[in-house]
Amino acid sequence: MGIVSYRRVQIVVLCEDRQQEVFARYFLKKRGFKGNITYKICPSGSQSGEQFVRDEYSKEVKEYRRQTNHLSIGLVVLIDADNNSVRKKLQELDALLETLRKPNEAIAIFVPKRNIETWIHSLQGEIVDEETKYSKFVENQSDCKPYVEELSNQCSQGSLNENSPPSLQDACKELQRILPLKDKL
Amino acid sequence: MLKKIYIDNFKCLVNFELKFDSINLLLGNNGVGKTTVFEALRQIQFFVLGGWNVSGAFPLSSCTRWQNVVTQRFELEIEGNGGIYEYILRIEHKAQQSYIKYEQLFFNNRLLLNFNMGEGEIFNDDNISVVKYSFDQSLSMLPAITQRPDNMKLTWFRNRMLRFINIKISPNQMDSVSEKEQFLLNQSVDNYSSWYRYISQDQGKVFELINYFKEILDGFVSFKFENFDDRRMVLNARFSSEQDKNKIVSYRLDELSDGQKALVALYTILLSTKSEDYTLCIDEPENFLALPEIQPWLVELYDFCSEGKIQALLISHHPRLIDYLVSPSGEMLGNYFFERESNKPTQVRKLDHQETEEGGLKMSELVARGWV
């Protein structure tokens, strides 16, 4: 018959694990990204999540640049800083590319330090530092939902708690940078 | 939430037990008994709801063929209503006759119903015996019990049994014509239109569904029932015309493609059952779907399960589905691998983290190679 359905991926989320994926999804949904999002997380039986993101990042950027000539798409990357600084992590990702990211490219990188659990514990009201390894939310990855949604509001309104970890404050700036590009998707 | 099922002497399932989480994936080769678990659940559901008598639900031919045993046993453990329900059914087949040896229902280890060799006893919410009587040995006692203020625990269980959706979608059987509303969705989803009539009584659900379909089906406007004849209605999907957005073009449900019908069924099930304590048993949900459609549906399902809004039991051979669900951080997942040799019972083991994390290949590749 006359009806054809096209489901085209508009945003690729590349991240280390399921907790980062869930975090990104709640955040993007709350921010009004309604398009089709596909998630690439480190599969079981693979290398470390961090290595997976690094391996896939250059491939995804290459494909983004190839497709963006005729499609409106975006790439969102989450990678833990672990013991490194956020700046060093971003430099490491930059080094994987032939050409550096440009401001008009819808490629956003979020680097939780020490990791995504640090952010979630902070959002839940704990006083955190970026060196301690905080507990994972085993079997409760969706518990972060209300906090992530609140974070999404705070980020867009520029009202993030000033005691938030510096890496989370950097992430909010990154979000504000790409928000104007959202309308193109 | 369904916590556990125990099945003994039903087809290839002998002394078989499976514990469930909020989202569960049953993996394994063809003929190892995955679908048989769904079938047993469906038979128990129909039996408990009064759709079938014992020989209709569990005929002698359903006994395990290679052993000479004439008793069957089924148990369900369901969490809900602030406690744990345990339902036990034992059936005997003798001289071409099938009958219930006993049927019992417990709530937090206390009896609510006890049927033993033709004599039934009902207990009220305070666990006091309120009535004893003889009952037909071919029928479940549960459908015959009238809901009263003092037996809410017992009738809660019966109502919970209504909230199992157990399907393997056959889009080519999805009829657009409906005679009446139907609460239960058939295994093939052939009665989608009648089921949609039932759920569309809730305008909030319809609103959410329509908005969702507008996002995934280009030009979709709404569903609309129209009179087919004096007693039947036909379900149409209405789309806006590409040239003139105000012009509406209608298609009967059965005129959509198989993939579109499967998509419509999957999202309707997901969105209309969330937050209502349903268990969805879906055999190969990805069948008929285009590749880009699989992950979006799966992600929605995952989130609903993760948030405790729904429980899902899935059977799948699809790499996208397997690799998504068998992930390193999937502790809330029950991933089971089924195995069986010819004329031997099904063996099942839970895929633990070590198994999925130690190697270097994706789970779907390990399954494809038969290395699990």
Coordinates of C-alpha atoms in Angstrom, one line a residue:
Chain A
M1 CA 0.0 0.0 0.0
G2 CA 1.0 3.6 0.0
I3 CA 2.5 4.0 3.4
V4 CA 6.2 3.7 3.9
S5 CA 8.0 4.0 7.3
Y6 CA 11.6 5.3 7.5
R7 CA 13.3 5.2 10.9
R8 CA 16.6 7.0 10.5
V9 CA 19.0 7.3 13.4
Q10 CA 19.5 11.0 14.3
I11 CA 21.7 10.7 17.3
V12 CA 24.4 8.1 18.1
V13 CA 25.3 7.8 21.8
L14 CA 28.7 6.1 22.2
C15 CA 29.4 5.2 25.8
E16 CA 31.1 2.7 28.1
D17 CA 28.3 0.9 29.9
R18 CA 24.6 0.6 30.6
Q19 CA 24.6 3.2 33.4
Q20 CA 26.1 5.9 31.0
E21 CA 23.6 4.9 28.4
V22 CA 20.6 5.2 30.7
F23 CA 22.0 8.5 32.1
A24 CA 22.3 9.9 28.5
R25 CA 18.9 8.7 27.5
Y26 CA 17.1 10.4 30.4
F27 CA 19.1 13.5 29.9
L28 CA 18.4 13.7 26.2
K29 CA 14.8 12.9 26.5
K30 CA 14.3 15.6 29.1
R31 CA 16.1 18.1 26.9
G32 CA 13.6 17.4 24.2
F33 CA 15.6 15.2 21.8
K34 CA 12.7 13.2 20.3
G35 CA 14.4 11.7 17.3
N36 CA 15.6 8.2 16.9
I37 CA 18.7 7.6 19.1
T38 CA 20.9 4.6 18.8
Y39 CA 23.1 3.5 21.6
K40 CA 26.5 1.9 21.2
I41 CA 27.8 0.5 24.5
C42 CA 30.8 -1.7 25.2
P43 CA 29.5 -5.2 24.4
S44 CA 30.0 -8.1 26.8
G45 CA 33.1 -10.1 26.1
S46 CA 34.8 -7.0 24.7
Q47 CA 37.7 -4.9 25.9
S48 CA 37.3 -2.2 28.6
G49 CA 34.6 0.3 28.2
E50 CA 37.1 3.1 27.9
Q51 CA 39.0 1.3 25.2
F52 CA 35.8 0.5 23.4
V53 CA 34.8 4.2 23.3
R54 CA 38.3 5.2 22.1
D55 CA 38.2 2.5 19.3
E56 CA 34.8 3.5 18.1
Y57 CA 35.1 7.3 18.4
S58 CA 37.2 7.9 15.3
K59 CA 35.0 5.5 13.3
E60 CA 31.9 7.3 14.4
V61 CA 33.3 10.8 13.7
K62 CA 34.5 9.7 10.3
E63 CA 31.0 8.4 9.5
Y64 CA 29.3 11.5 11.0
R65 CA 31.3 13.7 8.7
R66 CA 30.5 11.5 5.7
Q67 CA 26.8 11.4 6.4
T68 CA 26.3 14.9 7.6
N69 CA 26.5 16.3 4.1
H70 CA 23.0 14.9 3.5
L71 CA 21.6 14.0 6.9
S72 CA 21.1 15.9 10.1
I73 CA 22.7 13.8 12.7
G74 CA 24.6 14.1 16.0
L75 CA 27.1 12.2 18.0
V76 CA 27.2 12.1 21.8
V77 CA 30.1 10.5 23.6
L78 CA 30.5 9.6 27.2
I79 CA 33.8 8.4 28.6
D80 CA 35.0 8.3 32.2
A81 CA 38.0 10.3 33.1
D82 CA 39.0 7.8 35.8
N83 CA 42.4 8.9 37.1
N84 CA 43.1 11.4 34.3
S85 CA 41.9 15.0 34.0
V86 CA 38.9 15.8 31.8
R87 CA 41.2 17.9 29.7
K88 CA 43.6 15.0 29.1
K89 CA 40.7 12.7 28.2
L90 CA 39.5 15.2 25.6
Q91 CA 43.0 15.6 24.2
E92 CA 43.3 11.8 23.9
L93 CA 40.1 11.7 21.9
D94 CA 41.2 14.6 19.7
A95 CA 44.4 12.8 19.0
L96 CA 42.4 10.0 17.4
L97 CA 41.0 12.3 14.7
E98 CA 42.6 13.4 11.5
T99 CA 40.8 16.8 11.8
L100 CA 39.8 18.3 15.2
R101 CA 36.2 18.8 16.1
K102 CA 34.7 22.0 14.8
P103 CA 32.3 24.2 16.7
N104 CA 29.5 23.7 14.2
E105 CA 29.7 19.9 14.4
A106 CA 27.0 18.3 16.5
I107 CA 29.6 16.2 18.3
A108 CA 29.3 16.4 22.1
I109 CA 31.7 14.8 24.6
F110 CA 30.9 14.3 28.2
V111 CA 33.6 13.2 30.6
P112 CA 32.5 12.3 34.1
K113 CA 35.3 12.3 36.6
R114 CA 36.0 10.0 38.2
N115 CA 33.1 8.2 36.6
I116 CA 29.4 8.4 36.0
E117 CA 28.6 7.2 39.5
T118 CA 30.4 10.2 40.9
W119 CA 27.9 12.4 39.1
I120 CA 24.9 10.4 40.2
H121 CA 26.0 10.3 43.8
S122 CA 26.5 14.1 43.6
L123 CA 23.1 14.6 42.1
Q124 CA 21.6 12.6 44.9
G125 CA 22.9 15.2 47.3
E126 CA 26.1 13.6 48.5
I127 CA 29.3 15.6 48.9
V128 CA 31.6 14.0 46.5
D129 CA 35.1 14.3 45.2
E130 CA 36.4 13.2 41.8
E131 CA 39.0 10.8 43.1
T132 CA 36.9 8.3 45.1
K133 CA 35.4 5.3 43.5
Y134 CA 31.7 5.5 44.4
S135 CA 29.4 2.5 44.4
K136 CA 27.6 1.4 41.3
F137 CA 23.8 1.3 41.1
V138 CA 23.7 -2.5 40.4
E139 CA 20.2 -3.6 39.4
N140 CA 19.0 0.0 39.9
Q141 CA 20.4 1.9 36.9
S142 CA 17.1 3.7 36.4
D143 CA 17.2 5.2 39.9
C144 CA 19.1 8.2 38.6
K145 CA 16.1 9.2 36.4
P146 CA 14.7 12.0 38.6
Y147 CA 18.1 13.4 39.4
V148 CA 19.2 13.4 35.7
E149 CA 16.0 15.1 34.7
E150 CA 16.6 17.8 37.3
L151 CA 20.2 18.1 36.1
S152 CA 18.9 18.6 32.6
N153 CA 16.7 21.5 33.8
Q154 CA 19.5 23.0 35.8
C155 CA 22.0 22.8 32.9
S156 CA 19.7 24.5 30.4
Q157 CA 18.8 27.2 32.9
G158 CA 22.4 27.7 34.0
S159 CA 21.5 27.0 37.6
L160 CA 23.7 24.0 38.4
N161 CA 24.6 23.6 42.0
E162 CA 27.9 25.3 42.5
N163 CA 29.1 22.4 44.7
S164 CA 28.8 20.0 41.7
P165 CA 31.9 18.2 40.6
P166 CA 33.9 20.3 38.1
S167 CA 33.5 17.6 35.4
L168 CA 29.8 17.9 35.7
Q169 CA 30.0 21.7 35.3
D170 CA 32.1 21.2 32.2
A171 CA 29.4 18.8 30.9
C172 CA 26.8 21.5 31.4
K173 CA 28.8 23.9 29.3
E174 CA 29.2 21.3 26.6
L175 CA 25.4 20.8 26.6
Q176 CA 24.8 24.5 26.3
R177 CA 27.3 24.6 23.4
I178 CA 25.4 21.9 21.4
L179 CA 21.8 22.9 22.4
P180 CA 21.5 25.4 19.4
L181 CA 22.5 22.5 17.1
K182 CA 19.7 20.4 18.4
D183 CA 17.1 22.3 16.3
K184 CA 18.9 21.2 13.2
L185 CA 18.3 17.5 14.0
Chain B
M1 CA 6.1 -9.9 38.9
L2 CA 6.4 -13.5 38.0
K3 CA 9.3 -14.8 40.1
K4 CA 9.4 -18.4 39.4
I5 CA 7.8 -21.2 37.3
Y6 CA 8.2 -24.9 38.0
I7 CA 7.0 -27.5 35.5
D8 CA 7.2 -31.2 35.7
N9 CA 6.2 -33.7 32.9
F10 CA 5.1 -31.2 30.3
K11 CA 6.5 -31.9 26.8
C12 CA 10.3 -31.6 27.1
L13 CA 10.2 -29.9 30.6
V14 CA 10.9 -32.3 33.4
N15 CA 11.5 -31.2 36.9
F16 CA 12.2 -27.8 35.4
E17 CA 12.5 -24.5 37.3
L18 CA 13.2 -21.0 36.1
K19 CA 13.5 -17.8 38.1
F20 CA 12.7 -14.5 36.5
D21 CA 13.9 -10.9 36.8
S22 CA 12.3 -7.8 35.4
I23 CA 13.6 -8.5 31.9
N24 CA 14.5 -11.9 30.7
L25 CA 16.0 -13.4 27.6
L26 CA 15.7 -17.1 26.7
L27 CA 18.4 -18.2 24.4
G28 CA 19.1 -21.5 22.7
N29 CA 18.9 -23.6 19.6
N30 CA 15.6 -24.7 18.0
G31 CA 13.7 -27.4 19.8
V32 CA 15.3 -26.9 23.2
G33 CA 12.1 -25.9 25.0
K34 CA 12.1 -22.1 25.1
T35 CA 8.6 -21.7 23.5
T36 CA 7.4 -24.7 25.6
V37 CA 7.9 -22.5 28.7
F38 CA 5.6 -19.9 27.2
E39 CA 3.1 -22.5 26.2
A40 CA 3.0 -23.9 29.8
L41 CA 2.4 -20.4 31.1
R42 CA -0.4 -19.9 28.6
Q43 CA -2.1 -23.2 29.5
I44 CA -1.9 -22.3 33.2
Q45 CA -3.3 -18.9 32.5
F46 CA -6.3 -20.2 30.4
F47 CA -6.9 -23.0 32.9
V48 CA -7.0 -20.6 35.9
L49 CA -9.2 -18.1 34.0
G50 CA -11.7 -20.8 33.2
G51 CA -11.1 -20.9 29.5
W52 CA -10.2 -24.5 29.5
N53 CA -10.9 -27.6 31.6
V54 CA -7.9 -29.7 32.6
S55 CA -8.0 -32.1 29.6
G56 CA -8.2 -29.1 27.3
A57 CA -5.3 -27.3 28.9
F58 CA -3.2 -30.3 29.7
P59 CA -4.1 -33.3 27.6
L60 CA -2.4 -36.7 28.2
S61 CA -0.5 -36.0 25.0
S62 CA 1.3 -33.1 26.7
C63 CA 3.1 -35.4 29.1
T64 CA 6.7 -36.0 28.4
R65 CA 6.7 -38.5 25.6
W66 CA 9.8 -40.6 26.5
Q67 CA 8.8 -41.3 30.2
N68 CA 5.9 -43.2 31.4
V69 CA 4.6 -40.9 34.1
V70 CA 0.9 -39.8 34.3
T71 CA 1.2 -36.9 36.8
Q72 CA 2.0 -33.4 35.9
R73 CA 2.9 -30.6 38.3
F74 CA 2.9 -26.8 37.7
E75 CA 3.9 -24.1 40.1
L76 CA 3.9 -20.3 39.8
E77 CA 5.4 -17.8 42.2
I78 CA 4.1 -14.3 41.7
E79 CA 5.1 -11.2 43.7
G80 CA 2.5 -8.6 44.2
N81 CA -0.2 -7.2 46.4
G82 CA 2.4 -6.8 49.1
G83 CA 3.5 -10.4 49.2
I84 CA 4.3 -13.6 47.4
Y85 CA 1.7 -15.8 45.8
E86 CA 2.4 -19.5 45.2
Y87 CA 0.1 -21.4 42.9
I88 CA 0.4 -25.2 42.7
L89 CA -1.4 -27.5 40.4
R90 CA -1.1 -31.3 40.2
I91 CA -2.8 -33.2 37.5
E92 CA -3.3 -37.0 37.0
H93 CA -4.2 -38.8 33.8
K94 CA -5.9 -42.2 34.4
A95 CA -7.8 -44.5 32.0
Q96 CA -8.3 -41.8 29.4
Q97 CA -9.4 -39.3 32.0
S98 CA -7.6 -36.3 33.3
Y99 CA -8.4 -34.8 36.6
I100 CA -6.9 -32.4 39.2
K101 CA -5.3 -34.1 42.1
Y102 CA -4.8 -30.9 43.9
E103 CA -4.9 -27.2 43.3
Q104 CA -3.5 -24.8 46.0
L105 CA -2.9 -21.1 46.3
F106 CA -0.8 -19.6 49.1
F107 CA -0.2 -16.0 50.0
N108 CA 3.0 -15.5 52.1
N109 CA 2.9 -19.2 52.8
R110 CA -0.7 -19.2 54.1
L111 CA -3.4 -21.0 52.3
L112 CA -6.1 -19.1 50.3
L113 CA -7.4 -22.1 48.4
N114 CA -7.0 -25.8 48.8
F115 CA -8.6 -28.3 46.5
N116 CA -7.8 -31.9 47.1
M117 CA -9.3 -34.9 45.3
G118 CA -12.7 -33.2 44.7
E119 CA -13.0 -31.3 48.0
G120 CA -12.3 -27.6 48.0
E121 CA -11.8 -25.1 50.8
I122 CA -11.6 -21.4 50.6
F123 CA -9.9 -19.1 53.1
N124 CA -10.6 -15.4 53.6
D125 CA -8.1 -12.6 53.8
D126 CA -7.5 -13.4 57.5
N127 CA -6.7 -17.0 56.6
I128 CA -9.9 -18.4 58.2
S129 CA -11.6 -21.2 56.4
V130 CA -14.9 -19.8 55.2
V131 CA -16.4 -22.5 53.0
K132 CA -15.8 -26.2 52.1
Y133 CA -17.5 -27.9 49.2
S134 CA -17.2 -30.6 46.5
F135 CA -16.1 -29.3 43.2
D136 CA -15.6 -30.6 39.6
Q137 CA -12.2 -32.3 39.4
S138 CA -11.7 -31.1 35.8
L139 CA -11.9 -27.4 36.5
S140 CA -9.9 -24.8 38.4
M141 CA -11.8 -23.5 41.4
L142 CA -10.5 -19.9 40.8
P143 CA -13.0 -18.8 38.1
A144 CA -16.0 -19.8 40.2
I145 CA -15.1 -17.6 43.1
T146 CA -17.0 -14.4 43.4
Q147 CA -15.1 -11.3 44.5
R148 CA -16.1 -10.2 48.0
P149 CA -14.5 -7.7 50.5
D150 CA -13.1 -10.6 52.5
N151 CA -11.4 -12.5 49.7
M152 CA -9.4 -9.7 48.0
K153 CA -6.1 -11.6 48.3
L154 CA -7.5 -14.6 46.4
T155 CA -9.2 -12.6 43.7
W156 CA -6.2 -10.4 43.3
F157 CA -4.3 -13.5 42.1
R158 CA -7.0 -14.3 39.5
N159 CA -7.0 -10.8 38.2
R160 CA -3.2 -10.9 38.0
M161 CA -3.4 -13.9 35.8
L162 CA -5.3 -11.8 33.3
R163 CA -2.3 -9.6 33.0
F164 CA -0.1 -12.0 31.1
I165 CA 0.4 -11.2 27.5
N166 CA 1.8 -14.2 25.8
I167 CA 2.3 -13.8 22.1
K168 CA 4.2 -14.6 18.9
I169 CA 3.0 -12.0 16.5
S170 CA 1.7 -13.2 13.1
P171 CA 1.0 -10.0 11.2
N172 CA -0.7 -11.7 8.3
Q173 CA -3.4 -12.9 10.8
M174 CA -4.0 -9.5 12.3
D175 CA -7.6 -8.8 11.3
S176 CA -9.0 -5.3 11.0
V177 CA -12.6 -6.5 11.7
S178 CA -13.8 -6.7 15.3
E179 CA -17.0 -8.1 16.6
K180 CA -16.6 -7.1 20.3
E181 CA -14.0 -5.9 22.8
Q182 CA -11.6 -8.5 24.0
F183 CA -9.5 -8.3 27.1
L184 CA -7.1 -11.0 26.2
L185 CA -4.8 -10.8 23.3
N186 CA -4.5 -14.0 21.4
Q187 CA -1.2 -15.7 20.8
S188 CA -1.0 -14.7 17.2
V189 CA -2.4 -11.2 17.9
D190 CA -5.0 -11.9 15.3
N191 CA -7.6 -10.2 17.5
Y192 CA -5.6 -7.0 17.7
S193 CA -8.6 -4.8 16.6
S194 CA -10.9 -6.3 19.3
W195 CA -8.2 -5.9 21.9
Y196 CA -7.5 -2.3 20.8
R197 CA -11.3 -1.7 21.2
Y198 CA -10.9 -2.8 24.8
I199 CA -7.8 -0.7 25.6
S200 CA -9.1 2.4 23.7
Q201 CA -11.7 2.8 26.5
D202 CA -8.9 4.6 28.3
Q203 CA -8.5 7.9 26.4
G204 CA -5.2 8.7 28.1
K205 CA -3.7 5.5 26.6
V206 CA -5.1 6.3 23.2
F207 CA -3.7 9.8 23.3
E208 CA -0.2 8.5 24.2
L209 CA -0.3 5.8 21.6
I210 CA -1.4 8.1 18.8
N211 CA 1.3 10.5 19.6
Y212 CA 3.9 7.7 19.6
F213 CA 2.7 6.4 16.3
K214 CA 2.9 9.8 14.8
E215 CA 6.6 9.7 15.6
I216 CA 7.3 6.3 14.1
L217 CA 4.9 6.1 11.2
D218 CA 5.3 8.9 8.6
G219 CA 2.1 10.8 8.2
F220 CA 0.1 8.8 10.8
V221 CA -2.9 10.7 12.1
S222 CA -5.0 8.3 14.1
F223 CA -6.9 5.0 14.4
K224 CA -10.6 5.0 13.7
F225 CA -13.2 2.4 14.0
E226 CA -15.9 2.4 11.3
N227 CA -19.0 0.3 11.0
F228 CA -18.4 -2.7 8.8
D229 CA -21.9 -4.2 9.1
D230 CA -24.6 -4.1 11.7
R231 CA -22.5 -6.0 14.3
R232 CA -18.9 -5.6 13.3
M233 CA -16.5 -2.7 13.1
V234 CA -13.3 -2.3 11.1
L235 CA -10.1 -0.6 12.4
N236 CA -8.6 1.9 10.0
A237 CA -5.2 3.6 10.3
R238 CA -5.5 7.2 9.0
F239 CA -2.6 9.0 7.3
S240 CA -2.3 12.5 6.0
S241 CA -1.6 12.8 2.3
E242 CA 1.9 13.7 1.2
Q243 CA 0.7 16.4 -1.2
D244 CA -2.1 17.8 1.0
K245 CA -1.6 17.5 4.7
N246 CA -5.3 18.1 5.4
K247 CA -6.4 15.3 3.2
I248 CA -6.7 12.0 5.1
V249 CA -6.1 8.6 3.5
S250 CA -7.4 5.6 5.4
Y251 CA -6.1 2.1 5.3
R252 CA -7.6 -0.9 7.0
L253 CA -5.2 -2.5 9.6
D254 CA -4.8 -5.5 7.4
E255 CA -3.7 -3.4 4.5
L256 CA -0.5 -2.2 6.3
S257 CA 2.7 -4.2 5.7
D258 CA 3.5 -7.1 8.0
G259 CA 6.4 -5.1 9.5
Q260 CA 4.1 -2.1 10.2
K261 CA 1.5 -4.3 11.7
A262 CA 4.1 -5.9 14.0
L263 CA 5.4 -2.5 14.9
V264 CA 1.8 -1.3 15.7
A265 CA 1.2 -4.4 17.9
L266 CA 4.5 -4.1 19.7
Y267 CA 4.2 -0.5 20.7
T268 CA 0.5 -0.8 21.6
I269 CA 1.4 -3.7 23.9
L270 CA 4.3 -1.7 25.5
L271 CA 2.5 1.6 25.9
S272 CA -0.9 0.3 27.0
T273 CA 0.4 -2.1 29.7
K274 CA 3.1 -0.1 31.4
S275 CA 2.6 0.7 35.0
E276 CA -0.2 -1.9 35.3
D277 CA 1.9 -4.9 36.6
Y278 CA 1.8 -6.9 33.3
T279 CA 4.1 -9.7 32.3
L280 CA 4.8 -9.7 28.6
C281 CA 6.0 -13.0 27.1
I282 CA 7.0 -12.3 23.5
D283 CA 8.4 -14.9 21.2
E284 CA 10.8 -13.4 18.7
P285 CA 9.5 -9.8 18.9
E286 CA 12.0 -8.6 16.3
N287 CA 10.4 -10.8 13.6
F288 CA 9.2 -8.7 10.6
L289 CA 10.8 -5.5 11.9
A290 CA 13.2 -3.5 9.8
L291 CA 16.7 -3.4 11.4
P292 CA 16.4 0.3 12.5
E293 CA 13.2 -0.5 14.4
I294 CA 14.6 -3.1 16.7
Q295 CA 16.7 -1.1 19.1
P296 CA 14.2 1.8 19.7
W297 CA 11.5 -0.7 20.8
L298 CA 14.0 -2.6 22.8
V299 CA 15.3 0.5 24.6
E300 CA 11.7 1.5 25.5
L301 CA 11.0 -1.9 26.9
Y302 CA 14.3 -2.0 28.7
D303 CA 13.5 1.4 30.4
F304 CA 10.0 0.3 31.4
C305 CA 11.4 -3.0 32.9
S306 CA 14.2 -1.2 34.6
E307 CA 11.8 1.3 36.2
G308 CA 9.6 -1.6 37.4
K309 CA 6.7 -0.6 35.1
I310 CA 6.5 -3.9 33.3
Q311 CA 8.1 -7.4 33.2
A312 CA 9.3 -9.0 30.0
L313 CA 10.2 -12.5 29.0
L314 CA 11.6 -12.6 25.5
I315 CA 12.7 -15.4 23.2
S316 CA 15.1 -14.2 20.4
H317 CA 17.7 -15.3 18.0
H318 CA 18.5 -11.8 16.8
P319 CA 22.1 -10.5 17.4
R320 CA 20.9 -6.9 18.0
L321 CA 18.6 -8.1 20.8
I322 CA 21.0 -10.6 22.2
D323 CA 23.9 -8.2 22.4
Y324 CA 21.9 -5.4 23.9
L325 CA 20.4 -7.6 26.6
V326 CA 23.4 -9.7 27.4
S327 CA 25.5 -6.7 28.5
P328 CA 28.1 -6.5 31.2
S329 CA 26.0 -4.3 33.5
G330 CA 22.8 -6.2 33.1
E331 CA 22.4 -7.5 36.6
M332 CA 18.6 -7.0 36.5
L333 CA 18.5 -9.3 33.5
G334 CA 17.7 -13.0 33.6
N335 CA 19.5 -14.4 30.6
Y336 CA 19.1 -18.1 30.2
F337 CA 20.6 -20.5 27.8
F338 CA 18.5 -23.6 27.0
E339 CA 20.0 -26.9 25.9
R340 CA 18.6 -30.3 25.2
E341 CA 19.5 -33.7 23.6
S342 CA 16.9 -35.6 21.7
N343 CA 14.4 -37.4 23.9
K344 CA 16.0 -35.8 27.0
P345 CA 14.7 -33.0 29.2
T346 CA 15.6 -29.4 28.8
Q347 CA 18.5 -28.1 30.8
V348 CA 18.9 -24.5 31.5
R349 CA 21.6 -22.3 32.9
K350 CA 21.8 -18.6 33.7
L351 CA 24.4 -16.7 31.7
D352 CA 26.5 -15.0 34.4
H353 CA 28.8 -12.1 34.1
Q354 CA 31.9 -14.1 34.0
E355 CA 30.7 -16.0 31.0
T356 CA 29.9 -12.9 29.1
E357 CA 33.0 -10.9 30.2
E358 CA 35.8 -13.3 29.9
G359 CA 35.9 -13.9 26.2
G360 CA 36.6 -11.6 23.3
L361 CA 33.5 -12.1 21.2
K362 CA 30.0 -10.8 21.3
M363 CA 27.4 -13.1 22.8
S364 CA 25.5 -13.3 19.6
E365 CA 28.7 -14.5 17.9
L366 CA 29.2 -17.1 20.6
V367 CA 25.6 -18.3 20.2
A368 CA 26.0 -18.4 16.4
R369 CA 29.1 -20.6 16.8
G370 CA 27.4 -22.8 19.3
W371 CA 30.1 -21.9 21.8
V372 CA 27.9 -20.9 24.7

